Short mmCIF file of C-alpha atoms and ligand atoms in Angstrom, two decimals:
data_model
loop_
_atom_site.label_atom_id
_atom_site.label_comp_id
_atom_site.label_asym_id
_atom_site.label_seq_id
_atom_site.Cartn_x
_atom_site.Cartn_y
_atom_site.Cartn_z
CA MET A 1 -27.84 76.14 -87.86
CA GLY A 2 -31.06 74.75 -87.22
CA SER A 3 -29.91 71.62 -89.44
CA GLY A 4 -31.24 69.03 -87.19
CA ARG A 5 -32.34 70.64 -84.05
CA LYS A 6 -35.95 70.51 -82.91
CA SER A 7 -38.35 72.08 -83.49
CA ALA A 8 -41.04 73.81 -80.93
CA GLY A 9 -43.96 73.61 -82.41
CA PRO A 10 -46.45 74.22 -84.93
CA ALA A 11 -44.70 76.49 -88.18
CA SER A 12 -45.12 79.59 -88.15
CA GLN A 13 -44.22 82.12 -90.75
CA THR A 14 -44.35 85.48 -88.27
CA ILE A 15 -40.76 87.26 -88.04
CA LEU A 16 -39.25 88.37 -84.30
CA VAL A 17 -36.54 91.94 -84.53
CA VAL A 18 -35.04 91.11 -81.47
CA GLY A 19 -33.95 95.70 -81.05
CA GLY A 20 -36.59 98.66 -81.83
CA GLY A 21 -33.20 100.93 -82.83
CA ILE A 22 -33.30 102.89 -86.81
CA ALA A 23 -31.95 98.63 -87.62
CA GLY A 24 -34.28 96.76 -86.00
CA VAL A 25 -37.22 98.70 -87.47
CA THR A 26 -36.72 99.54 -90.68
CA ALA A 27 -35.69 95.08 -90.72
CA ALA A 28 -39.31 95.25 -88.66
CA LEU A 29 -41.06 97.10 -91.63
CA GLU A 30 -39.77 95.83 -94.68
CA ALA A 31 -40.44 92.36 -94.51
CA ALA A 32 -43.79 94.06 -92.47
CA GLU A 33 -44.21 95.71 -96.32
CA ALA A 34 -42.67 92.20 -97.39
CA GLY A 35 -47.16 90.01 -96.66
CA GLN A 36 -44.77 89.11 -93.63
CA ASP A 37 -46.64 89.23 -89.66
CA VAL A 38 -43.76 90.59 -87.43
CA ILE A 39 -44.03 91.58 -84.41
CA LEU A 40 -40.37 93.99 -82.78
CA ILE A 41 -39.24 93.68 -79.35
CA GLU A 42 -38.37 96.79 -77.30
CA ARG A 43 -36.09 96.42 -73.55
CA ASP A 44 -36.78 99.97 -73.76
CA ALA A 45 -39.77 102.59 -72.86
CA SER A 46 -39.80 103.61 -76.53
CA LEU A 47 -38.59 102.73 -80.21
CA GLY A 48 -36.17 104.67 -81.84
CA GLY A 49 -32.38 103.27 -79.69
CA ARG A 50 -30.02 105.52 -79.48
CA VAL A 51 -29.90 107.56 -82.76
CA THR A 52 -32.78 109.25 -80.49
CA LYS A 53 -30.86 110.31 -78.24
CA LEU A 54 -28.32 111.51 -81.10
CA ASN A 55 -29.10 115.74 -82.02
CA ARG A 56 -28.04 115.39 -86.38
CA TYR A 57 -27.13 113.08 -88.28
CA PHE A 58 -23.69 113.46 -90.06
CA PRO A 59 -23.09 114.86 -93.21
CA LYS A 60 -26.55 117.08 -93.73
CA LEU A 61 -26.94 117.50 -90.12
CA CYS A 62 -30.52 117.01 -90.30
CA HIS A 63 -32.03 115.46 -87.68
CA PRO A 64 -32.75 112.21 -86.37
CA THR A 65 -36.67 112.38 -86.20
CA CYS A 66 -37.43 113.09 -89.16
CA GLY A 67 -36.15 109.40 -90.24
CA LEU A 68 -37.42 108.46 -87.22
CA GLU A 69 -41.38 110.05 -88.20
CA ILE A 70 -41.24 108.16 -91.35
CA ASN A 71 -40.71 104.80 -89.08
CA TYR A 72 -42.95 105.65 -87.12
CA GLN A 73 -46.01 106.67 -89.75
CA ARG A 74 -45.50 102.99 -91.81
CA ILE A 75 -45.24 101.31 -88.26
CA ARG A 76 -48.85 102.88 -87.22
CA LYS A 77 -51.19 102.22 -91.26
CA ASN A 78 -48.69 98.97 -91.44
CA PRO A 79 -51.39 96.33 -89.28
CA ARG A 80 -48.82 92.98 -89.82
CA LEU A 81 -46.37 94.80 -88.21
CA ARG A 82 -47.49 94.64 -83.33
CA VAL A 83 -45.02 96.61 -81.55
CA MET A 84 -44.29 95.02 -78.23
CA THR A 85 -42.29 98.21 -75.72
CA MET A 86 -40.15 96.67 -72.12
CA CYS A 87 -39.85 93.28 -73.72
CA GLU A 88 -36.92 91.84 -73.57
CA VAL A 89 -35.47 87.89 -75.06
CA THR A 90 -34.71 85.50 -72.42
CA GLY A 91 -34.01 82.58 -74.65
CA VAL A 92 -34.62 80.75 -77.77
CA SER A 93 -35.38 77.28 -78.61
CA GLY A 94 -36.52 75.98 -82.02
CA ALA A 95 -34.70 75.33 -85.52
CA ARG A 96 -35.95 77.43 -88.94
CA GLY A 97 -40.05 77.95 -89.24
CA ALA A 98 -40.71 77.06 -85.45
CA TYR A 99 -39.36 78.69 -82.51
CA ALA A 100 -40.25 78.95 -79.37
CA ALA A 101 -38.89 82.61 -78.09
CA SER A 102 -39.78 83.26 -74.27
CA ILE A 103 -40.35 87.08 -73.60
CA ARG A 104 -40.32 88.58 -70.15
CA ARG A 105 -42.48 92.03 -69.74
CA HIS A 106 -41.32 94.89 -67.58
CA PRO A 107 -43.51 96.51 -65.82
CA ARG A 108 -43.82 100.37 -66.72
CA PHE A 109 -47.03 101.03 -64.59
CA VAL A 110 -48.69 103.10 -67.84
CA ASN A 111 -51.13 101.28 -69.79
CA GLU A 112 -52.18 102.24 -73.77
CA ARG A 113 -55.13 105.52 -72.20
CA CYS A 114 -52.83 106.92 -71.30
CA THR A 115 -52.73 109.91 -73.24
CA ALA A 116 -49.63 111.74 -72.40
CA CYS A 117 -51.48 114.92 -70.27
CA GLY A 118 -48.64 114.73 -67.96
CA GLU A 119 -50.81 114.94 -64.72
CA CYS A 120 -48.69 111.58 -63.24
CA ALA A 121 -45.41 113.49 -64.12
CA LYS A 122 -47.07 116.65 -61.75
CA ALA A 123 -48.23 114.10 -58.96
CA THR A 124 -45.08 112.58 -58.83
CA GLU A 125 -42.07 114.11 -55.98
CA THR A 126 -39.67 111.38 -56.48
CA MET A 127 -36.68 112.05 -58.99
CA VAL A 128 -34.64 110.19 -60.84
CA VAL A 129 -31.36 109.85 -63.59
CA ASN A 130 -32.79 110.64 -67.45
CA PRO A 131 -31.96 107.93 -69.12
CA PHE A 132 -32.39 110.05 -72.72
CA ASN A 133 -30.10 112.11 -71.16
CA TYR A 134 -27.17 109.70 -70.09
CA GLY A 135 -27.43 110.44 -66.69
CA LEU A 136 -26.37 114.39 -67.21
CA ASP A 137 -29.88 115.31 -65.71
CA ARG A 138 -32.59 114.66 -63.43
CA VAL A 139 -36.10 113.84 -64.49
CA LYS A 140 -39.65 113.34 -62.05
CA ALA A 141 -40.46 109.42 -61.83
CA ALA A 142 -43.06 110.09 -64.15
CA TYR A 143 -41.51 110.63 -67.88
CA LEU A 144 -42.09 110.69 -71.47
CA PRO A 145 -39.29 109.13 -72.76
CA HIS A 146 -39.10 112.36 -74.98
CA GLU A 147 -41.09 114.39 -77.15
CA HIS A 148 -41.21 112.32 -79.45
CA ALA A 149 -41.28 108.94 -77.81
CA PHE A 150 -43.30 106.24 -80.11
CA PRO A 151 -45.34 104.85 -78.22
CA MET A 152 -46.10 108.40 -76.68
CA ARG A 153 -46.57 106.97 -73.63
CA TYR A 154 -45.30 107.29 -69.56
CA VAL A 155 -43.78 105.22 -67.95
CA VAL A 156 -43.87 105.14 -64.05
CA ALA A 157 -39.67 104.64 -62.94
CA PRO A 158 -39.99 101.32 -60.03
CA GLU A 159 -39.29 104.41 -57.20
CA ALA A 160 -42.26 105.55 -57.69
CA ILE A 161 -44.09 102.76 -56.66
CA ALA A 162 -40.87 102.00 -54.53
CA ALA A 163 -41.58 105.57 -52.27
CA GLY A 164 -45.43 104.95 -51.90
CA GLU A 165 -46.42 106.53 -54.16
CA GLY A 166 -48.34 104.55 -56.44
CA GLU A 167 -52.50 105.35 -55.56
CA LYS A 168 -51.09 108.87 -55.98
CA LEU A 169 -50.28 108.75 -58.99
CA LYS A 170 -53.08 106.24 -59.98
CA ALA A 171 -56.00 108.76 -58.05
CA ALA A 172 -54.24 112.03 -60.76
CA CYS A 173 -54.89 109.83 -64.24
CA VAL A 174 -58.32 110.28 -64.94
CA TYR A 175 -57.84 108.12 -67.91
CA GLY A 176 -57.71 104.99 -65.74
CA ALA A 177 -54.17 104.66 -67.73
CA LEU A 178 -51.92 104.35 -63.84
CA ASP A 179 -51.48 100.51 -62.06
CA PRO A 180 -49.65 100.37 -59.56
CA GLY A 181 -49.73 96.74 -59.20
CA ASP A 182 -48.12 96.42 -62.74
CA LYS A 183 -45.88 92.93 -62.02
CA GLY A 184 -45.04 92.18 -65.34
CA GLU A 185 -45.06 89.21 -67.84
CA ASP A 186 -43.79 85.84 -68.64
CA PHE A 187 -45.27 85.28 -72.19
CA ASP A 188 -44.16 82.62 -75.16
CA LEU A 189 -44.52 83.73 -79.30
CA HIS A 190 -43.98 80.68 -81.32
CA VAL A 191 -42.14 82.32 -84.66
CA GLY A 192 -40.21 80.89 -87.62
CA ALA A 193 -37.23 83.39 -88.24
CA VAL A 194 -35.60 85.71 -85.18
CA ILE A 195 -33.94 88.98 -86.29
CA TRP A 196 -31.42 89.66 -83.86
CA ALA A 197 -31.10 94.10 -83.82
CA THR A 198 -29.67 94.75 -80.69
CA GLY A 199 -27.11 97.61 -80.80
CA TRP A 200 -24.02 98.88 -79.04
CA LYS A 201 -23.23 100.66 -75.66
CA PRO A 202 -20.78 103.55 -75.28
CA TYR A 203 -17.44 102.22 -74.29
CA ASP A 204 -17.36 102.85 -70.54
CA PRO A 205 -14.67 105.89 -69.99
CA ASN A 206 -13.91 104.84 -66.55
CA ASN A 207 -12.12 101.89 -67.80
CA LEU A 208 -9.93 105.18 -69.40
CA ASP A 209 -8.17 105.07 -66.00
CA GLY A 210 -5.15 108.33 -67.25
CA TYR A 211 -8.57 110.38 -68.48
CA SER A 212 -9.98 111.15 -65.33
CA TYR A 213 -13.49 110.71 -66.92
CA GLY A 214 -15.30 110.93 -63.25
CA HIS A 215 -12.27 113.18 -61.75
CA SER A 216 -13.43 117.00 -63.65
CA ARG A 217 -17.54 116.91 -64.74
CA ASP A 218 -15.74 119.25 -67.43
CA ILE A 219 -14.81 115.68 -69.48
CA VAL A 220 -17.43 114.00 -71.16
CA THR A 221 -17.84 111.13 -73.98
CA ASN A 222 -19.28 111.82 -77.45
CA VAL A 223 -22.55 109.78 -76.26
CA GLU A 224 -22.82 112.81 -74.11
CA MET A 225 -21.38 115.88 -75.94
CA GLU A 226 -24.93 115.19 -78.35
CA ARG A 227 -27.52 115.53 -75.53
CA LEU A 228 -25.37 119.18 -74.09
CA ALA A 229 -25.73 120.53 -78.11
CA ALA A 230 -29.72 118.91 -78.41
CA HIS A 231 -31.95 121.43 -78.34
CA ASP A 232 -34.02 118.31 -75.59
CA GLY A 233 -31.27 117.89 -73.47
CA PRO A 234 -30.18 118.95 -70.61
CA THR A 235 -28.72 122.15 -71.49
CA ARG A 236 -31.51 123.45 -73.50
CA GLY A 237 -28.87 122.91 -76.64
CA LYS A 238 -26.78 125.42 -74.99
CA ILE A 239 -23.04 123.27 -75.12
CA LEU A 240 -21.77 125.24 -71.34
CA ARG A 241 -19.57 123.50 -68.80
CA PRO A 242 -21.38 121.10 -67.08
CA SER A 243 -19.27 122.19 -64.24
CA ASN A 244 -19.95 125.65 -63.94
CA GLY A 245 -22.93 126.39 -66.41
CA GLU A 246 -19.94 128.43 -68.09
CA PRO A 247 -19.83 128.55 -72.68
CA ALA A 248 -17.80 125.72 -73.77
CA LYS A 249 -15.62 127.50 -76.77
CA LYS A 250 -12.36 125.85 -75.82
CA VAL A 251 -12.84 122.67 -76.46
CA ALA A 252 -11.01 119.18 -77.16
CA LEU A 253 -11.67 116.74 -78.67
CA ILE A 254 -10.06 112.98 -78.40
CA GLN A 255 -10.12 110.76 -80.98
CA CYS A 256 -10.46 106.77 -80.11
CA ALA A 257 -10.14 107.22 -76.66
CA GLY A 258 -9.82 103.37 -75.88
CA SER A 259 -10.30 102.45 -79.44
CA ARG A 260 -7.35 101.33 -81.76
CA ASP A 261 -6.11 100.13 -78.13
CA LEU A 262 -5.27 96.65 -76.58
CA ASN A 263 -5.81 97.03 -73.44
CA HIS A 264 -9.80 98.59 -74.21
CA LEU A 265 -10.90 98.00 -78.08
CA PRO A 266 -8.84 97.00 -80.78
CA TYR A 267 -11.25 97.89 -83.70
CA CYS A 268 -11.79 101.32 -84.41
CA SER A 269 -15.77 101.51 -84.40
CA ARG A 270 -15.63 103.82 -87.26
CA ILE A 271 -17.80 105.88 -86.99
CA CYS A 272 -15.85 108.40 -84.48
CA CYS A 273 -13.67 110.18 -86.46
CA LEU A 274 -17.16 112.00 -88.83
CA GLY A 275 -19.12 112.46 -84.88
CA SER A 276 -16.08 114.58 -83.36
CA LEU A 277 -16.27 116.19 -86.74
CA LYS A 278 -19.67 116.60 -86.23
CA HIS A 279 -19.35 117.84 -82.40
CA ALA A 280 -16.71 120.31 -84.03
CA ALA A 281 -19.42 121.79 -86.26
CA TYR A 282 -21.95 121.65 -82.95
CA VAL A 283 -19.56 124.58 -81.04
CA ARG A 284 -19.00 126.56 -84.43
CA GLU A 285 -21.85 126.57 -84.48
CA GLN A 286 -23.03 129.16 -81.09
CA TYR A 287 -19.92 130.03 -80.57
CA ALA A 288 -18.54 132.23 -83.36
CA ASP A 289 -14.45 133.15 -81.84
CA ALA A 290 -13.80 129.08 -80.80
CA GLU A 291 -11.49 127.49 -80.64
CA VAL A 292 -11.67 123.72 -81.44
CA HIS A 293 -8.37 121.49 -81.73
CA ILE A 294 -9.38 117.52 -82.86
CA TYR A 295 -6.36 114.62 -81.07
CA TYR A 296 -5.84 112.31 -83.50
CA ILE A 297 -3.87 109.00 -84.70
CA ASP A 298 -5.30 109.33 -87.94
CA ILE A 299 -8.84 110.35 -89.60
CA ARG A 300 -11.41 107.75 -90.48
CA ALA A 301 -13.64 109.42 -92.71
CA HIS A 302 -15.27 106.23 -94.99
CA ASP A 303 -16.58 106.54 -98.23
CA LYS A 304 -18.50 109.86 -99.18
CA LEU A 305 -17.59 111.84 -95.75
CA GLU A 306 -14.31 112.90 -96.89
CA ALA A 307 -16.71 115.85 -98.31
CA PHE A 308 -17.61 116.51 -95.28
CA TYR A 309 -13.71 115.95 -93.21
CA ASN A 310 -12.29 118.74 -95.78
CA ARG A 311 -15.51 120.88 -94.28
CA ILE A 312 -14.20 121.44 -90.77
CA ARG A 313 -10.77 121.19 -91.88
CA SER A 314 -10.77 124.65 -93.86
CA ASP A 315 -12.31 126.28 -90.64
CA PRO A 316 -9.28 128.02 -89.20
CA GLN A 317 -10.37 128.07 -85.78
CA VAL A 318 -10.72 123.88 -85.55
CA THR A 319 -7.36 122.64 -85.57
CA PHE A 320 -5.96 118.84 -86.46
CA ILE A 321 -3.48 118.15 -83.80
CA LYS A 322 -1.74 114.83 -84.30
CA SER A 323 -1.29 112.97 -80.86
CA LYS A 324 -3.20 110.87 -77.94
CA PRO A 325 -3.40 113.02 -75.10
CA ALA A 326 -1.27 110.28 -72.97
CA HIS A 327 -3.27 112.00 -69.25
CA ILE A 328 -5.59 114.34 -68.45
CA ARG A 329 -5.39 115.68 -65.01
CA ILE A 330 -7.25 119.04 -63.72
CA GLY A 331 -5.91 122.50 -63.48
CA ASP A 332 -5.25 125.06 -60.59
CA ASP A 333 -8.71 126.66 -61.59
CA GLY A 334 -11.06 123.59 -62.32
CA ARG A 335 -10.05 123.41 -65.96
CA PRO A 336 -9.25 120.08 -67.76
CA VAL A 337 -5.52 119.97 -68.94
CA LEU A 338 -4.04 117.53 -71.72
CA HIS A 339 -0.69 115.95 -71.69
CA GLY A 340 1.06 114.88 -74.33
CA GLU A 341 3.68 114.85 -76.96
CA ARG A 342 2.12 116.75 -81.21
CA THR A 343 3.68 113.71 -82.93
CA ILE A 344 4.51 115.41 -86.29
CA GLU A 345 6.34 118.73 -84.53
CA ARG A 346 7.84 116.07 -81.12
CA GLU A 347 6.44 119.03 -78.74
CA ILE A 348 5.17 118.84 -75.48
CA TYR A 349 2.32 120.38 -74.82
CA SER A 350 0.67 120.77 -71.71
CA GLU A 351 -2.82 122.20 -72.51
CA PRO A 352 -6.27 123.69 -70.58
CA TYR A 353 -9.88 123.22 -71.72
CA ASP A 354 -12.93 124.37 -71.49
CA LEU A 355 -13.81 121.46 -72.20
CA VAL A 356 -13.16 117.38 -73.19
CA VAL A 357 -14.67 114.65 -75.17
CA LEU A 358 -13.67 111.69 -74.76
CA ALA A 359 -14.62 109.49 -79.22
CA THR A 360 -15.65 106.42 -76.81
CA GLY A 361 -15.89 103.30 -79.10
CA MET A 362 -18.85 101.13 -79.41
CA GLN A 363 -19.33 98.01 -77.63
CA PRO A 364 -22.55 95.62 -78.89
CA SER A 365 -24.85 95.32 -75.95
CA ALA A 366 -24.69 91.55 -76.36
CA VAL A 367 -21.75 91.63 -73.95
CA SER A 368 -23.17 92.95 -71.37
CA GLY A 369 -23.82 89.54 -70.64
CA TYR A 370 -27.39 89.04 -72.73
CA ARG A 371 -26.67 86.66 -74.58
CA PRO A 372 -29.53 84.86 -77.35
CA ALA A 373 -29.77 81.42 -75.53
CA ILE A 374 -29.99 80.00 -79.28
CA ASP A 375 -26.18 80.19 -80.56
CA ILE A 376 -26.00 82.91 -82.95
CA VAL A 377 -22.50 83.16 -83.79
CA SER A 378 -20.67 85.96 -81.78
CA ASP A 379 -17.00 87.54 -83.57
CA GLU A 380 -14.17 87.87 -81.35
CA TYR A 381 -16.14 91.11 -79.55
CA GLY A 382 -19.45 90.21 -79.14
CA PHE A 383 -20.72 91.20 -82.60
CA LEU A 384 -23.32 88.29 -84.21
CA VAL A 385 -22.80 87.25 -87.34
CA PRO A 386 -24.92 87.47 -89.05
CA CYS A 387 -26.71 83.42 -89.76
CA GLU A 388 -25.15 82.46 -93.88
CA GLY A 389 -25.90 78.98 -95.46
CA ASP A 390 -29.56 77.88 -96.30
CA GLU A 391 -30.92 76.57 -93.09
CA GLY A 392 -31.06 79.33 -90.24
CA GLY A 393 -33.80 80.78 -89.39
CA ILE A 394 -32.22 83.24 -87.34
CA PHE A 395 -29.73 86.58 -88.41
CA SER A 396 -28.95 89.77 -86.85
CA ALA A 397 -28.59 93.65 -88.70
CA GLY A 398 -27.60 97.12 -87.30
CA VAL A 399 -24.38 97.40 -85.42
CA ALA A 400 -24.91 94.40 -83.49
CA THR A 401 -22.72 92.88 -86.13
CA GLY A 402 -20.36 95.99 -86.28
CA PRO A 403 -19.79 99.01 -85.63
CA LEU A 404 -22.10 101.01 -88.93
CA ASP A 405 -23.73 104.46 -89.39
CA VAL A 406 -26.98 104.46 -89.68
CA SER A 407 -27.76 103.67 -93.96
CA MET A 408 -24.81 100.81 -93.46
CA SER A 409 -27.27 100.45 -90.82
CA VAL A 410 -30.58 100.17 -92.78
CA GLN A 411 -28.88 98.19 -95.24
CA SER A 412 -28.26 95.81 -92.95
CA ALA A 413 -31.49 95.24 -91.46
CA THR A 414 -33.31 95.18 -95.60
CA ALA A 415 -30.59 91.94 -96.27
CA ALA A 416 -31.73 90.63 -93.00
CA ALA A 417 -35.57 91.26 -93.64
CA LEU A 418 -34.54 90.02 -97.05
CA LYS A 419 -33.48 86.89 -95.60
CA ALA A 420 -35.75 86.05 -92.86
CA VAL A 421 -38.35 85.71 -95.54
CA GLN A 422 -36.96 83.94 -97.41
CA ALA A 423 -36.66 82.18 -94.53
CA VAL A 424 -40.01 81.65 -93.57
CA ARG A 425 -41.29 80.90 -96.69
CA ASN A 426 -39.42 78.08 -96.99
CA SER A 427 -38.81 76.42 -94.53
C1 FAD B 501 -21.35 109.71 -80.04
C2 FAD B 501 -21.74 108.96 -81.33
C3 FAD B 501 -22.46 110.44 -82.77
C4 FAD B 501 -23.35 109.61 -84.11
N1 FAD B 501 -23.90 109.73 -85.09
C5 FAD B 501 -24.35 108.99 -86.13
C6 FAD B 501 -24.34 110.04 -87.16
O1 FAD B 501 -24.89 112.02 -87.67
N2 FAD B 501 -24.85 109.61 -88.33
C7 FAD B 501 -25.37 108.63 -89.01
O2 FAD B 501 -25.61 107.54 -89.67
N3 FAD B 501 -24.45 107.39 -87.48
C8 FAD B 501 -24.60 108.44 -86.43
N4 FAD B 501 -24.06 107.25 -85.55
C9 FAD B 501 -23.57 105.58 -85.05
C10 FAD B 501 -25.49 105.00 -85.11
O3 FAD B 501 -25.38 105.50 -83.40
C11 FAD B 501 -25.62 104.30 -85.23
O4 FAD B 501 -25.71 103.74 -87.08
C12 FAD B 501 -27.03 103.25 -84.69
O5 FAD B 501 -27.46 103.51 -83.08
C13 FAD B 501 -27.59 102.09 -84.95
O6 FAD B 501 -28.68 101.58 -84.51
P1 FAD B 501 -29.04 100.25 -84.44
O7 FAD B 501 -29.92 99.99 -84.55
O8 FAD B 501 -28.43 98.59 -84.84
O9 FAD B 501 -28.41 100.05 -82.65
P2 FAD B 501 -28.90 100.66 -81.96
O10 FAD B 501 -29.64 102.79 -81.79
O11 FAD B 501 -28.39 100.21 -80.40
O12 FAD B 501 -30.41 100.51 -80.93
C14 FAD B 501 -30.97 98.97 -80.50
C15 FAD B 501 -32.08 99.08 -79.73
O13 FAD B 501 -31.90 97.14 -79.50
C16 FAD B 501 -32.88 97.33 -78.32
N5 FAD B 501 -32.23 95.67 -77.23
C17 FAD B 501 -30.58 95.63 -76.64
N6 FAD B 501 -30.69 94.76 -76.78
C18 FAD B 501 -31.73 94.44 -76.65
C19 FAD B 501 -32.95 92.39 -75.83
N7 FAD B 501 -31.35 91.61 -75.49
N8 FAD B 501 -34.10 93.33 -75.81
C20 FAD B 501 -34.94 93.74 -76.69
N9 FAD B 501 -33.83 94.94 -77.19
C21 FAD B 501 -33.10 95.15 -77.41
C22 FAD B 501 -32.30 98.89 -77.51
O14 FAD B 501 -33.19 98.86 -76.52
C23 FAD B 501 -32.34 99.79 -78.85
O15 FAD B 501 -33.81 100.25 -78.33
C24 FAD B 501 -23.33 107.31 -83.99
C25 FAD B 501 -22.79 106.97 -83.12
C26 FAD B 501 -21.29 107.59 -82.03
C27 FAD B 501 -21.61 106.54 -81.59
#
C-alpha cells in the first residue's frame, strides 16, 4: 500500500489516529509516549467510544471508568498528543510519510472556555434523544455527554439552535463559552501514517423479523441492557421493565440474535456470550429471587474467560437452555413470550418473561456507508484488514479489524502504534 502513489506534500512524522474508543486512545498514547507527535480524531463529543456505555467489564465486573480515567491522565500529561472531538476524516491521499487528511469538524456550539457548570442546560427547554443511553431516555439539548466525559465540556444539539434558543443559551453562559454561530469547519492535516480505530456499531435488531423488537419496550438489546444496569443510565441502575417500571425478575437472554446467521451476520462476534453471562450477574445481584434463562446455540467463553462461565453456570437460578427461539410474541398480559423448541429435550415451549435481551453482534462502523477515501483493504464483512508489508503507512486497530474484547483491542492498538512509529521513522 502506498507504493508508487504520489506523496501529498512534505514528509511528516506525525501519526493520525481516527476514532477515540479504547483502541484509538491506546494507539495514540503508545505512539505519543514513544516520542511521536500524534493527532487523535473523534467524531463524537468525547473520547472512550462504546466502552463508556458499558456498565461493567467481564470477567471481574469492574467499572470501565477506572481504566479510561488512567488513559485520560496520560493524555493530559502528554504534550505530543492532540485530541480533536466532533471531527471526521473525509478523505486521505498521498503515501507513507506524507499523507494529506481532509477533516470536517462538526459544530459543538460550545468552546474550550466551558467549565461544565451546567447553566446552559438550565436555560434550554428543548429535549433530545439521549445518545449515551441508546435513545432509552431524553436529555436537555445542552448536555454533558456523560458524567466522566473527556473533554469535560458541554455540547449543544443542533435542535436547540434550530428552536431559536442560541442567544438565550449564550446569555446564560458567563464564561463566554456558547457560540450559537458555530458552523464547523473543514481543514487539512499532513501526517506520515494513519491508524483507523473506528470500532463498531450494534447489529440493527429491527432486522430480526421474528423477535418483535420495536413491538414491546420489554425487548431490548445487549447494549441497552448495559445502560439499564448502569447507575448513570435511564433507570439509575435498577433493572426495570421499560414498559411499566416494575422490577424485571424473570429475564431471557437470547444468544446469537442475528449472529452466525447467513441472513444477518454470518460470523461470531466473540463477546456476546460473555456479555450475556455478565447480564445474568447484573440481574442476580439485584434480585435474590430472580430467574434468568440463557437461550444458546453453544457458549463461546474464550481463553481465560471459561472460569467466569463456570461461576455463572453454578448459580441455580441461572438456567442454560440449548435452543434458538423461533419467535417472540406479545402475550395477553403485555409480556413478551418466547416460542421455540428445547433442542436437547425436544420439547416445545412458550415462555413469558418480564424482560428479553437480544444479544446482537458487532458490525464494523465502516459498514454504515463511511469509507476511508484511501484504499485500505476490508474483508467481506467490512472489517479493515491491518496493513501488511513494508511500504504502507495505513494501519487499523481494535474492533475496526474484527470482533474483539477490550484486552484484545488494546493489544491490537499497541501493535498498530508500533507499526505506525516504524513507518514514520523509516520513511
Ligand atoms: C453488549 C456488549 C458488552 C461488552 N462488554 C465487554 C466487557 O465487559 N469486557 C470487554 O472486554 N469487552 C466488552 N465488549 C466489547 C467492547 O465493547 C469492545 O472491545 C470495545 O468497544 C472496542 O473498542 P474500539 O475502540 O475498537 O471501538 P469503539 O468502542 O467502537 O470506538 C470507536 C470510536 O471511533 C469513533 N469513530 C467511528 N468512526 C469514526 C470516524 N469516521 N471518524 C472519527 N471517529 C470515528 C467512534 O465514535 C468511537 O468513539 C462488549 C461488547 C458488547 C456488544
